Coordinates of C-alpha atoms and ligand atoms in Angstrom, one line a residue:
X1 CA -14.2 -3.6 6.6
X2 CA -14.5 -2.1 3.1
X3 CA -13.5 -3.3 -0.3
X4 CA -11.1 -1.5 -2.7
X5 CA -9.4 -2.2 -5.9
X6 CA -6.3 -0.7 -7.5
X7 CA -5.9 1.6 -10.5
X8 CA -2.5 2.3 -11.8
X9 CA -1.9 5.5 -13.9
X10 CA 1.9 4.8 -14.5
X11 CA 2.9 3.3 -17.8
X12 CA 6.3 2.3 -16.2
X13 CA 4.3 0.1 -13.8
X14 CA 2.2 -1.5 -16.4
X15 CA 3.4 -5.0 -15.3
X16 CA 2.9 -4.2 -11.6
X17 CA 0.4 -5.7 -9.2
X18 CA -2.5 -3.5 -10.1
X19 CA -5.9 -4.6 -11.4
X20 CA -6.9 -1.7 -13.6
X21 CA -4.4 0.3 -15.6
X22 CA -4.3 3.5 -17.6
X23 CA -7.6 5.3 -17.0
X24 CA -9.0 6.6 -13.7
X25 CA -12.4 7.0 -15.4
X26 CA -12.8 3.5 -16.8
X27 CA -11.2 2.0 -13.5
X28 CA -13.8 3.8 -11.4
X29 CA -16.6 2.7 -13.7
X30 CA -15.5 -1.0 -13.5
X31 CA -14.8 -0.8 -9.7
X32 CA -18.3 0.5 -9.1
X33 CA -20.0 -2.0 -11.5
X34 CA -18.4 -4.9 -9.8
X35 CA -19.4 -3.7 -6.4
X36 CA -16.3 -2.2 -4.7
X37 CA -16.6 0.5 -2.0
X38 CA -13.5 2.3 -3.1
X39 CA -10.4 2.6 -5.2
X40 CA -6.7 2.8 -4.3
X41 CA -4.8 4.8 -6.9
X42 CA -1.1 4.6 -8.0
X43 CA -0.4 7.9 -9.8
X44 CA 2.7 9.2 -11.6
X45 CA 2.4 12.7 -10.1
X46 CA 0.4 14.4 -7.3
X47 CA -1.3 16.5 -10.0
X48 CA -2.8 13.3 -11.4
X49 CA -4.7 12.8 -8.1
X50 CA -5.8 16.4 -7.5
X51 CA -9.2 16.7 -5.9
X52 CA -10.4 18.5 -9.0
X53 CA -9.5 15.5 -11.1
X54 CA -10.5 12.7 -8.8
X55 CA -13.4 13.9 -6.7
X56 CA -15.9 14.1 -9.7
X57 CA -15.0 10.6 -10.9
X58 CA -15.4 8.9 -7.6
X59 CA -18.5 10.9 -6.5
X60 CA -20.2 10.0 -9.7
X61 CA -19.8 6.3 -9.0
X62 CA -20.4 6.4 -5.2
X63 CA -16.8 5.4 -4.5
X64 CA -14.4 6.5 -1.9
X65 CA -10.6 6.8 -2.3
X66 CA -9.1 4.2 0.0
X67 CA -5.4 5.3 -0.3
X68 CA -2.9 6.7 -2.8
X69 CA 0.4 5.1 -3.5
X70 CA 3.7 6.9 -3.8
X71 CA 5.8 4.2 -5.5
X72 CA 6.0 6.1 -8.8
X73 CA 8.7 8.2 -7.1
X74 CA 10.9 5.1 -7.3
X75 CA 9.5 3.4 -10.4
X76 CA 9.5 6.5 -12.5
X77 CA 12.0 8.9 -11.0
X78 CA 14.5 6.6 -9.2
X79 CA 13.9 8.5 -5.8
X80 CA 13.8 7.0 -2.4
X81 CA 13.8 8.1 1.2
X82 CA 17.2 6.6 2.4
X83 CA 19.3 7.3 -0.8
X84 CA 23.0 8.2 -0.2
X85 CA 22.6 11.6 -2.1
X86 CA 20.8 14.1 0.2
X87 CA 19.4 15.8 -2.9
X88 CA 17.7 12.6 -4.0
X89 CA 16.4 12.1 -0.4
X90 CA 14.9 15.6 -0.5
X91 CA 13.3 15.1 -3.8
X92 CA 11.9 11.8 -2.5
X93 CA 10.4 13.6 0.5
X94 CA 9.0 16.4 -1.7
X95 CA 7.3 13.7 -4.0
X96 CA 5.8 11.9 -1.1
X97 CA 4.7 15.2 0.5
X98 CA 2.9 16.2 -2.6
X99 CA 0.9 12.9 -2.7
X100 CA 0.1 13.3 1.0
X101 CA -1.3 16.7 0.3
X102 CA -3.4 15.5 -2.7
X103 CA -4.5 12.4 -0.7
X104 CA -5.4 14.6 2.2
X105 CA -7.7 16.7 0.0
X106 CA -9.5 13.5 -1.0
X107 CA -9.8 12.4 2.6
X108 CA -7.3 9.5 2.2
X109 CA -3.9 8.3 3.5
X110 CA -0.8 8.1 1.4
X111 CA 1.3 4.8 1.3
X112 CA 5.1 4.6 1.7
X113 CA 6.1 1.2 0.1
X114 CA 8.9 1.3 -2.5
X115 CA 9.7 4.8 -1.5
X116 CA 11.3 3.5 1.8
X117 CA 14.2 2.3 -0.4
X118 CA 17.0 0.1 1.0
X119 CA 20.6 0.4 2.3
X120 CA 23.5 0.5 -0.1
X121 CA 26.8 2.2 -0.8
X122 CA 27.8 4.4 2.1
X123 CA 24.4 4.0 3.7
X124 CA 24.4 1.1 6.1
X125 CA 21.0 -0.5 7.1
X126 CA 21.4 1.2 10.5
X127 CA 21.8 4.6 8.9
X128 CA 19.0 3.9 6.4
X129 CA 16.6 3.1 9.4
X130 CA 17.6 6.3 11.0
X131 CA 16.9 8.2 7.8
X132 CA 13.6 6.4 7.4
X133 CA 12.5 7.3 11.0
X134 CA 13.3 11.0 10.3
X135 CA 11.3 10.9 7.0
X136 CA 8.3 9.2 8.6
X137 CA 8.3 11.7 11.4
X138 CA 8.2 14.6 9.0
X139 CA 5.8 13.1 6.5
X140 CA 3.6 11.7 9.3
X141 CA 3.3 15.2 10.6
X142 CA 2.3 16.4 7.2
X143 CA -0.4 13.7 7.1
X144 CA -1.6 14.8 10.5
X145 CA -2.3 18.3 9.2
X146 CA -4.8 16.8 6.9
X147 CA -6.3 14.7 9.6
X148 CA -4.8 11.6 8.0
X149 CA -2.5 8.8 9.0
X150 CA 0.5 7.8 7.0
X151 CA 0.7 4.1 5.9
X152 CA 4.1 2.4 6.1
X153 CA 4.3 -1.0 4.2
X154 CA 7.0 -3.6 5.2
X155 CA 8.0 -5.3 1.9
X156 CA 9.5 -8.7 1.2
X157 CA 13.3 -9.2 1.3
X158 CA 13.7 -8.9 -2.5
X159 CA 12.4 -5.3 -2.4
X160 CA 13.9 -3.9 0.8
X161 CA 16.3 -4.8 3.6
X162 CA 14.7 -2.2 6.0
X163 CA 11.7 -4.0 7.5
X164 CA 10.3 -7.2 6.1
X165 CA 8.0 -8.3 9.0
X166 CA 5.1 -6.5 10.6
X167 CA 6.2 -7.0 14.3
X168 CA 9.7 -5.6 13.6
X169 CA 8.2 -2.6 11.8
X170 CA 5.7 -2.0 14.6
X171 CA 8.5 -2.1 17.2
X172 CA 10.4 0.4 15.1
X173 CA 7.4 2.8 14.8
X174 CA 6.9 2.4 18.7
X175 CA 10.5 3.1 19.4
X176 CA 10.6 6.2 17.4
X177 CA 7.2 7.5 18.7
X178 CA 5.8 7.6 15.2
X179 CA 2.2 7.6 16.5
X180 CA 0.6 8.7 13.4
X181 CA 2.1 6.1 11.1
X182 CA 0.2 2.8 10.6
X183 CA 1.2 -0.4 9.1
X184 CA 0.1 -1.5 5.6
X185 CA -0.1 -5.3 5.8
X186 CA 0.3 -6.7 2.3
X187 CA -0.7 -10.4 2.5
X188 CA 1.6 -11.2 -0.5
X189 CA 4.7 -9.8 1.3
X190 CA 3.7 -11.4 4.5
X191 CA 3.3 -14.8 2.9
X192 CA 7.0 -14.6 2.1
X193 CA 8.2 -13.3 5.4
X194 CA 5.8 -14.2 8.3
X195 CA 5.4 -17.4 10.1
X196 CA 1.8 -16.8 10.4
X197 CA -0.3 -14.2 8.6
X198 CA -3.0 -14.2 11.3
X199 CA -0.3 -14.2 14.1
X200 CA 1.4 -11.1 12.8
X201 CA -1.9 -9.3 12.5
X202 CA -2.8 -10.3 16.1
X203 CA 0.6 -9.2 17.3
X204 CA 0.4 -5.8 15.7
X205 CA -3.2 -4.9 16.2
X206 CA -2.6 -1.5 17.5
X207 CA -0.7 -0.5 14.3
X208 CA -2.7 -2.2 11.5
X209 CA -3.9 0.6 9.2
X210 CA -4.6 -0.9 5.8
X211 CA -4.5 -4.4 4.1
X212 CA -3.4 -5.3 0.6
X213 CA -5.7 -8.2 -0.1
X214 CA -3.5 -10.5 -2.2
X215 CA -2.9 -14.2 -2.5
X216 CA 0.5 -16.0 -2.1
X217 CA 1.3 -15.6 -5.8
X218 CA 0.1 -12.0 -5.9
X219 CA -3.1 -13.0 -7.8
X220 CA -6.6 -12.2 -6.5
X221 CA -7.4 -14.1 -3.2
X222 CA -8.5 -17.6 -4.1
X223 CA -6.1 -17.9 -7.0
X224 CA -3.2 -18.9 -4.7
X225 CA -2.8 -21.0 -1.6
X226 CA -3.4 -18.5 1.2
X227 CA -6.0 -19.7 3.7
X228 CA -8.0 -16.6 4.3
X229 CA -10.2 -17.7 7.2
X230 CA -7.7 -17.2 9.9
X231 CA -6.7 -13.7 8.4
X232 CA -10.3 -12.5 8.5
X233 CA -10.7 -13.9 12.1
X234 CA -7.6 -12.1 13.2
X235 CA -8.8 -8.8 11.6
X236 CA -12.1 -9.1 13.3
X237 CA -10.4 -9.9 16.6
X238 CA -8.3 -6.7 16.5
X239 CA -11.5 -4.7 15.6
X240 CA -10.1 -3.7 12.2
X241 CA -12.5 -1.5 10.3
X242 CA -10.3 -0.3 7.4
X243 CA -9.9 -1.3 3.8
X244 CA -9.1 -4.6 2.2
X245 CA -7.6 -3.4 -1.1
X246 CA -6.8 -5.7 -4.0
X247 CA -3.2 -4.9 -5.0
X248 CA -2.9 -7.9 -7.3
X249 CA -1.9 -8.9 -10.8
X250 CA -4.7 -8.5 -13.4
X251 CA -4.7 -12.2 -13.9
X252 CA -6.3 -13.8 -15.9
X253 CA -8.0 -10.6 -16.8
X254 CA -8.6 -7.4 -14.9
X255 CA -12.4 -8.2 -14.8
X256 CA -11.9 -11.8 -13.5
X257 CA -9.3 -10.6 -10.9
X258 CA -11.8 -8.0 -9.8
X259 CA -14.8 -10.4 -9.6
X260 CA -12.7 -13.1 -7.9
X261 CA -11.7 -10.4 -5.3
X262 CA -15.3 -9.4 -4.6
X263 CA -16.3 -13.1 -4.3
X264 CA -13.5 -13.7 -1.9
X265 CA -14.4 -10.8 0.3
X266 CA -18.1 -11.7 0.3
X267 CA -17.3 -15.4 1.2
X268 CA -14.4 -14.6 3.5
X269 CA -16.2 -12.0 5.6
X270 CA -19.6 -13.5 5.7
X271 CA -18.4 -17.0 6.8
Ligands
LIG301 C1 3.4 -1.7 -2.9 O1 2.2 -1.6 -2.2 C2 4.0 -2.9 -2.8 O2 3.5 -3.9 -2.3 C3 5.4 -3.2 -3.4 O3 5.6 -4.5 -3.7 C4 5.6 -2.4 -4.6 O4 4.9 -2.9 -5.7
LIG302 MN1 1.5 -3.7 -1.3

């Protein structure tokens, strides 16, 4: 398992759960100095994460790009994949598609979290789920062309009414034959929704593709009340070899959130 930390380039998400904000260069420098293997980037546009921009910065620090988020499509532009307006849905797909292409050039997957949207107006939950399946099919195929998987993240009930729990999302992906889509298991959302973090991971082993390594209060692991031992044991039992990525609040400071995360990974995985 490899360690990653988040860098947000979107001013509209300055209060979001990201450790470093504003500058890719200083975020990469800090990530490497603290000892992370990679960075997860939350850009405002696909151009901000073009290979020409990102590759030299990560290569200079010996970092990999763990994943690229697409949530700015929602936070910045008000787009999502199950919107009642077909033009908005099509812009949402184009936005995510652009990030999938940029991420693919960096050898990384893209994440669909907030961009899944929610039901509303004329769009029932049932219809929204049909729209989501169609979008994931199309965007998953686009990721496949880059030799990448697409990451789909169930969110807690306050952020979406589509899928809040890992097993329900895995069953949905299985039912629609979305073979190239993997689950992003965010431990913060799971703390709200799951009976057992470890149990959900064990149940969805074949689908787990990425982990947001966050405590119950969305601070760095160790600053909340999540018991991480069973989570690590479950990840080891399913043979998970992917990223543990700190999508957490920069509390009490970005540097302290980052060093607490590295400590939690070293202690959690070694023990
Ligand atoms: C995105 O990874 C996420 O977890 C959502 O809560 C949006 O911030
Ligand atoms: Mn997340």
